[in-house]
Amino acid sequence: MILSVSGVLLLGVIVFILFRKDGLKVSHLIVCMMFGFYLASTSLASSIRNSTDSIAGFISGLHF
């Protein structure tokens, strides 16, 4: 749960920065949101979630 909230927050910040600084148009923003919404309802959603969980686990296991 914490990973999904922080991931959504991180992606939201990135989209906001792209919108404000790099000229992301509102139409592009809407298309990206629709793509994410429809992608979440496909069979790829579980594979994407497992991959991000694995990457997060790897990163959290790194010790500096």
GROMACS .gro file of C-alpha atoms in nm, residues 23-33:
model
   11
   23GLY     CA    1   0.518   2.211  -2.223
   24LEU     CA    2   0.309   1.899  -2.171
   25LYS     CA    3  -0.027   1.984  -2.318
   26VAL     CA    4  -0.354   1.915  -2.143
   27SER     CA    5  -0.454   1.679  -2.423
   28HIS     CA    6  -0.137   1.474  -2.367
   29LEU     CA    7  -0.209   1.469  -1.996
   30ILE     CA    8  -0.560   1.335  -2.055
   31VAL     CA    9  -0.434   1.068  -2.295
   32CYS     CA   10  -0.172   0.954  -2.041
   33MET     CA   11  -0.436   0.931  -1.767
   0.00000   0.00000   0.00000
